[in-house]
mmCIF file of C-alpha atoms in Angstrom:
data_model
loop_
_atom_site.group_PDB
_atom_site.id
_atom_site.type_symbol
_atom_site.label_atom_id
_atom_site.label_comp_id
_atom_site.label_asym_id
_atom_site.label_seq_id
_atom_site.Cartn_x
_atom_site.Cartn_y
_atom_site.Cartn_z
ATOM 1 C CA UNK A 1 9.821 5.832 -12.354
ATOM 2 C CA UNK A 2 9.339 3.111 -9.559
ATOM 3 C CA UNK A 3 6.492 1.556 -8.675
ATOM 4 C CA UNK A 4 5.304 -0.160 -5.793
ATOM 5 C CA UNK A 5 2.385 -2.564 -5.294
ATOM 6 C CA UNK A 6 1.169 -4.053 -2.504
ATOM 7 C CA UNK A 7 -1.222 -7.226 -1.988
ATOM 8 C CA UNK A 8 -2.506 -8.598 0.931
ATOM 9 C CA UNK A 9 -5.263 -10.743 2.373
ATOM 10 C CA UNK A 10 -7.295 -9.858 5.868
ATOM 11 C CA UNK A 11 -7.711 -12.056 8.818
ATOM 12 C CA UNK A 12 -10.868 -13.253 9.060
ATOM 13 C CA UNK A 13 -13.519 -11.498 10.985
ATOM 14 C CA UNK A 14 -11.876 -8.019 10.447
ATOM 15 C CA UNK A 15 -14.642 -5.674 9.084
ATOM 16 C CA UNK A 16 -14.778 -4.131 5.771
ATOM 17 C CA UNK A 17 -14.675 -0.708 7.532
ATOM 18 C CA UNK A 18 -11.231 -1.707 9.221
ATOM 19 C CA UNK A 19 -9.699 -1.850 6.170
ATOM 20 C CA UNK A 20 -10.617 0.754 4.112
ATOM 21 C CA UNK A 21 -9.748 2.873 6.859
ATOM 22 C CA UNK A 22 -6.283 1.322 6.549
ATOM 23 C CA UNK A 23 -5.947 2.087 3.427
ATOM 24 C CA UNK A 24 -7.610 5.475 3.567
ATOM 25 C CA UNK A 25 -4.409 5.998 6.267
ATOM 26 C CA UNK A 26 -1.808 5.551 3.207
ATOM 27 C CA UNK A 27 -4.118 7.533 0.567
ATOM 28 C CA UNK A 28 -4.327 10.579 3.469
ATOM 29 C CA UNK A 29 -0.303 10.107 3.704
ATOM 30 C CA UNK A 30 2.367 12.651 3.027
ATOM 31 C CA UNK A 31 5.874 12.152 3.555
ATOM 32 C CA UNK A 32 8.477 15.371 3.375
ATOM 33 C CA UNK A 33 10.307 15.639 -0.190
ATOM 34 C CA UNK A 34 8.876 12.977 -1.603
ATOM 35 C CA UNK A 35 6.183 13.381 -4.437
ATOM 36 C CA UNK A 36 4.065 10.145 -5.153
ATOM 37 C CA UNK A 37 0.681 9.079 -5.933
ATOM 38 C CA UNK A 38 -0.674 6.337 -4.138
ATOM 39 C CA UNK A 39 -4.072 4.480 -5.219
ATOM 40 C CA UNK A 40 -5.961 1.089 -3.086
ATOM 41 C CA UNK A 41 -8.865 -0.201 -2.831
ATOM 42 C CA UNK A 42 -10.564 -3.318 -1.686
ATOM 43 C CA UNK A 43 -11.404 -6.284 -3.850
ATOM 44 C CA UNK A 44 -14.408 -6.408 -5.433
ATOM 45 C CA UNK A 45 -15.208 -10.169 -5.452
ATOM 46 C CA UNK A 46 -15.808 -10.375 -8.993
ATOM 47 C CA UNK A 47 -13.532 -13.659 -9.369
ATOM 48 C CA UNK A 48 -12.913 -16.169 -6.273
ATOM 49 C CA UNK A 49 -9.821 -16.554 -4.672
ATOM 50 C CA UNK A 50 -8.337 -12.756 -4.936
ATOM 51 C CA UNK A 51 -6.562 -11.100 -2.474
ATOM 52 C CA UNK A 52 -8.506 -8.593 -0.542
ATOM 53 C CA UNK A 53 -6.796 -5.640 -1.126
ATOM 54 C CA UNK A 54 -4.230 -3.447 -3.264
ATOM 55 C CA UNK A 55 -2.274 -0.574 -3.145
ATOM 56 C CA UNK A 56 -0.033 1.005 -5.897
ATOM 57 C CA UNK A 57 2.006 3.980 -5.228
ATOM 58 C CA UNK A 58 4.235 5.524 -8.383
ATOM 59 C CA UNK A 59 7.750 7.311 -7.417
ATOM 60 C CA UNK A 60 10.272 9.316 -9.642
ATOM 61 C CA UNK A 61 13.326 7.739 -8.338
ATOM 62 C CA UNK A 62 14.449 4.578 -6.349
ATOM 63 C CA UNK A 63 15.782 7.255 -3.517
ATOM 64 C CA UNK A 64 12.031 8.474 -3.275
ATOM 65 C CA UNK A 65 10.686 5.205 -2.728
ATOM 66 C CA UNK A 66 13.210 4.093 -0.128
ATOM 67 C CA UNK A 67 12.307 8.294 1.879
ATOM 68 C CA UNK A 68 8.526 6.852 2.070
ATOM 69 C CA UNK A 69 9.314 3.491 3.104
ATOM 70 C CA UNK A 70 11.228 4.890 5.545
ATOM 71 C CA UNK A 71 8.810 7.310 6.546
ATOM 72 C CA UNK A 72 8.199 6.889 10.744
ATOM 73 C CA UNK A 73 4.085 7.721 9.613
ATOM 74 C CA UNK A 74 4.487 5.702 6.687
ATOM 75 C CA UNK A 75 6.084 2.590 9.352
ATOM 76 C CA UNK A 76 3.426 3.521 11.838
ATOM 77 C CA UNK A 77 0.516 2.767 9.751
ATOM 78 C CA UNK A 78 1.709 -0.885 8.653
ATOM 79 C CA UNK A 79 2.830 -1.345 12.309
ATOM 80 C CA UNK A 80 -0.672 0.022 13.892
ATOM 81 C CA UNK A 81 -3.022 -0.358 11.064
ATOM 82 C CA UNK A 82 -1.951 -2.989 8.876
ATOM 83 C CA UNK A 83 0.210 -5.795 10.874
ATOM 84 C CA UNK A 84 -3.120 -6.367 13.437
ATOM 85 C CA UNK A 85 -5.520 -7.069 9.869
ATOM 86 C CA UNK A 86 -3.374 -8.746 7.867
ATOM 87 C CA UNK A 87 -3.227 -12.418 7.420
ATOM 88 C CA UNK A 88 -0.268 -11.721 4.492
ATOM 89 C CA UNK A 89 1.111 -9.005 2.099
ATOM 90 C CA UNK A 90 3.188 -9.482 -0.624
ATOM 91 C CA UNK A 91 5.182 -6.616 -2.103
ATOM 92 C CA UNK A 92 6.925 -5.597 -5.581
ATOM 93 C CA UNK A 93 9.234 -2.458 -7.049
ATOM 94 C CA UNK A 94 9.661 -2.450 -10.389
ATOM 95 C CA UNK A 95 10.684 0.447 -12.758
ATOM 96 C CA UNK A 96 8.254 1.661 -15.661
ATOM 97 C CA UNK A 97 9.233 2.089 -18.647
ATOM 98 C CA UNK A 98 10.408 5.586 -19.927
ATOM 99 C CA UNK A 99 6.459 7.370 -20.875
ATOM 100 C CA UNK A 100 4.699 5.432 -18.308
#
């Protein structure tokens, strides 16, 4: 199993509302073939300096993460959605281990 997680910090001035609908974009997505479950949210504030939001999405294979993150919905929302807010986003794969 492969997961993927996603951090990233917002411009400044972009309402709250602007990015959870960002996010809610990727939690609404399906891509053909490709079973995964995908869960973000915004920071909460409860320590200073966070990022301001996460996403982690959980695939069964390498090959299924590489489908979605070549998905042309998948590329639209960072392109339309996500490059305009974000100030930076950091990404990782790793695998789980076996049970997770």
């Amino acid at each position: 199993m492969i997961r993927n997680v996603v951090v990233g910090r917002v411009r400044e001035g972009v309402p709250a509302e602007q990015v959870e609908a960002a996010i809610q974009a990727l939690r609404d997505l399906t891509v053909e073939g490709v079973e995964f479950r995908l869960v973000g949210g915004r920071d909460r504030g409860l320590r200073e300096g966070n990022a301001h939001f996460a996403l982690t999405a959980d695939f069964v294979s390498e090959d299924a993460y590489r489908i979605y993150d070549a998905d042309p919905e998948h590329n639209r929302i960072r392109r339309e959605l996500f490059a305009p807010i974000a100030e930076s986003i950091d990404r990782i794969q790793f695998a789980l281990p076996d049970g997770d």
